[in-house]
Every structure is written in structure tokens, then in C-alpha cells.
Amino acid sequence: MIKSIPYGKQFISNEDVQAVVDTLKADFLTQGPKINEFEKKFSEYVGSKYAVAVSNGTAALHLCAMALNVNESSNVMTTPITFVASANCVRYCGGNVFFADINPDNFTIDIEKIEQLILSKPKGFFSGIIPVDFAGYPVDLEELKKLADEHDLWIIEDACHAPGGYFMDKKNKKQSCGNGNYADLSIFSFHPVKHIACGEGGMITTNNEELYKKLILLRTHGITKDVNALQENHGGWFYEMQELGYNYRLTDFQAALGISQLARADEGLERRRKIAKKYADSFANRLFIKGQSGYIEGHAYHLYIIKVDRRKELYDFLRLNNIFTQVHYIPVHTSPYYKLLGWKKGDFPLSEEYYDMCLSLPIYPTLTNEEQDFVIEKIVEFYSL
Ligand SMILES: *Cc1c(COP(=O)(O)O)cnc(C)c1O
């Protein structure tokens, strides 16, 4: 009997363990030199000017919303098919969340639907958009930014699923997720199921110096010790709290783990793409299974999602065979909290139809060929029963 197969799993190497142990024995436990090193290497990896390491992806989203001055009068759009944090960051700042339905082919937010939503409201109603590179499928930010600029909207790219992902722009140039060329801010998560694991952890990338400085301040209580920024200076101990910030710091030993993981990120991505290709090839001629289609060259394959009939039965059948698939995600607008805010089932039919049929299959760098074959075999067996 094959051991149990989850849908996603972290990969901690001996080098990772050593990197953490070395940092535990060094001078800094919380923010120290490893933070700067992680930020520098991560910004190089995605191609952005700046990076700010924070305690998790949700904190990253919260700080982005704060830095862009989201408040009670802000109206912000996102997709129903995402982890709740993509929407919640707007609520943390008192703003209102609006949803635009998904593109049924690639399951990311539909840019045409965003435009329709914008045009259905008075001019200046919306302040920003939070697109999600869902499952690792990069949103066409060139297209989205054109629309955003026409209506004076900012963009926070939720790239939690897409480190290493990219799309090709109109000049056929690679545009990496989080590179800051289109989005004002991009965020990543280092939760164990994501590509790079820190235990908990997050990163914000940007090319905007002003936003970068604001994020650095907000990450540590809004406190600065920078003598050039102080309004007064009473001596060497002196600091000022200039804004209401939080403690959203990442620790140095988590950053050490992140650095070590980042060094293997491309290798992991390569393996994910191979696994995805094998699933796609195996299901190609089976009408009952529909994958995320369309342009997928720069897909980062955080998830491999199929749409199937009899999803619940398949899920249970696989579970009996020790294969633990997952559903990503329950549409955010149907959660009890968002229902209280006035949203209801039926508001976004394509997202809801997607939810009824979607299933995330096992995909992670240490998934063996034998394990993947077993998953495929069981799915095929289910539909021929
Ligand atoms: C994981 C995830 C988050 C939140 O990240 P945490 O580090 O768990 O707080 C936000 N958005 C998406 C799309 C995610 O997958």
C-alpha cells in the first residue's frame, strides 16, 4: 500500500535545517541580517526593485491595503475564487469588497467583468483591484493595468501561488509575477503548502520607493529610528511612532529557511511543471476531466486543478485510497461573513459552477512518479467503474 498522498507538501532539505540552526546560534533571532539578504535575493528572483519580508501573506495584504490608504470610503474589487485573505485585507481597513466573476477557462478574475463592474458604478467609485495569480496562472497584468490606468485604480497582485510564474507581454517579453512593472504592490506567502516555506512568512514586492518606505515603517509599529526622518531627537535611544503600524516582522531564522528554499525554487518549479504536464497528457482525451486551459507557458503550478462531474464521490473515493485532494476555493462571497455584508449565492454563477466541480490534485516537488501514476490510475478507475 502506497503511503498517504496530500495535495501539497513542503520539502525541507538538510541544507535548510542547517541554515536555520546556524541562524539560531547567531546574534539575531528576530529581524537581523538574514531579513535583508532574503529581501534582496527575493527581489532579484522576481525582478522587482524592493522587497519587504513580513510575518505571513495575510499581513502582507493588510500592509499593502494600509499603504494604499484603504479606508471606510474605499471600494475594492477581487475574485470570489481565492483564499479569503485576498478580500479580508480590504475589510481590515474598513473598506468595501466587490467581486467580479471568473473567466471559466482559466479560473482567474475576468478582466471584462471588472470593466463591466467599473462602468456600472459612478466615476471614481472604485479605488483598486486585487487580482490573484490563481493556482499559479499569471493574470495578464499588462491588460489589467491598461484598464486600471483608465480608471485611476491601483493594483495589488496576490501572487501567493506564483513565485517564478510569468506572462508574455505584447512585445513578447517575459513579465515575472511580482516584478512591479504593472502592479503597485505584489504579495507572496511562505506558508508550508506554498512554493517556498518559512513555516509562516510573507513578502511584498514593489518598484515604488514611497510605498516601500511606508511598508518598512508599518511593519514595525510605525516606529522609525532614522535620524533623517525624526521630528525631534532626544539622543541615541530615541525613536518616534509616526503611524499606527503593527508587529508584522519575520524572524531571522525563518528568513534563513526562506533563503535556503529560494535557492531551490526553480528546481521545484521545474518538477511542478513536469507533474502538471503528465496530468494534462493523461487526461487529454477524457472529456469528463477539464483542466485550467488557455495560455500556460509561465504557469507556476502551485495547484493542479481539474473540473469534474461527481466531484464529491471522486474526492471520497480518492480519500479511501489515501489520496488527499482538496478544493480551492469555496467562493468567498458565499461565506457567512460576506453574506452578512449582502452577498449571496447566485451572485457569481461562473465561480459557483467552478466550485461545484473543481478538485486540486497532488502536486509538489517530492511527489514521486510512482505516486502520481497511482493518483492518475485511481481517477481513471473511478470514471470507468
Ligand atoms: C496562502 C494565501 C494567502 C495568505 O497567506 P498566509 O501566509 O497563509 O497568510 C493569501 N492569498 C492567497 C491566494 C493564498 O494562497
Coordinates of C-alpha atoms and ligand atoms in Angstrom, one line a residue, residues 55-61 81-86 132-134 158-161 187-191 193-194 199-202 302 329, ligand 1:
S55 CA 5.2 37.6 9.1
N56 CA 2.8 36.0 6.7
G57 CA 0.9 36.6 3.4
T58 CA -2.2 37.9 5.2
A59 CA 0.0 40.5 7.0
A60 CA 1.5 41.4 3.6
L61 CA -2.0 42.0 2.2
I81 CA -12.2 32.2 -6.2
T82 CA -9.3 32.9 -3.9
F83 CA -8.3 32.4 -0.3
V84 CA -10.4 34.7 2.0
A85 CA -7.3 36.8 2.9
S86 CA -7.3 38.4 -0.6
V132 CA -4.9 36.7 -7.9
D133 CA -2.5 34.6 -9.9
F134 CA -4.8 31.7 -9.1
D158 CA -1.9 38.5 -4.9
A159 CA 1.0 36.3 -6.2
C160 CA 0.9 33.7 -3.3
H161 CA 0.5 30.9 -5.9
I187 CA 2.5 39.8 -2.3
F188 CA 3.7 36.3 -1.6
S189 CA 3.2 33.7 1.2
F190 CA 5.7 31.3 2.7
H191 CA 3.1 29.0 4.3
V193 CA 1.9 24.5 1.2
K194 CA 3.3 27.3 -1.0
G199 CA 6.7 28.0 8.5
E200 CA 4.9 31.3 8.4
G201 CA 6.1 34.1 6.3
G202 CA 5.3 36.6 3.5
H302 CA 1.0 25.9 -7.2
Y329 CA -11.7 27.5 -3.1
Ligands
LIG1 C1 -1.9 31.5 1.3 C2 -2.6 32.6 0.6 C3 -2.7 33.8 1.3 C4 -2.4 34.1 2.7 O1 -1.1 33.7 3.1 P1 -0.7 33.3 4.6 O2 0.8 33.3 4.6 O3 -1.3 32.0 4.8 O4 -1.3 34.4 5.5 C5 -3.3 34.9 0.6 N1 -3.8 34.7 -0.7 C6 -3.7 33.5 -1.3 C7 -4.1 33.4 -2.7 C8 -3.1 32.4 -0.7 O5 -3.0 31.3 -1.3

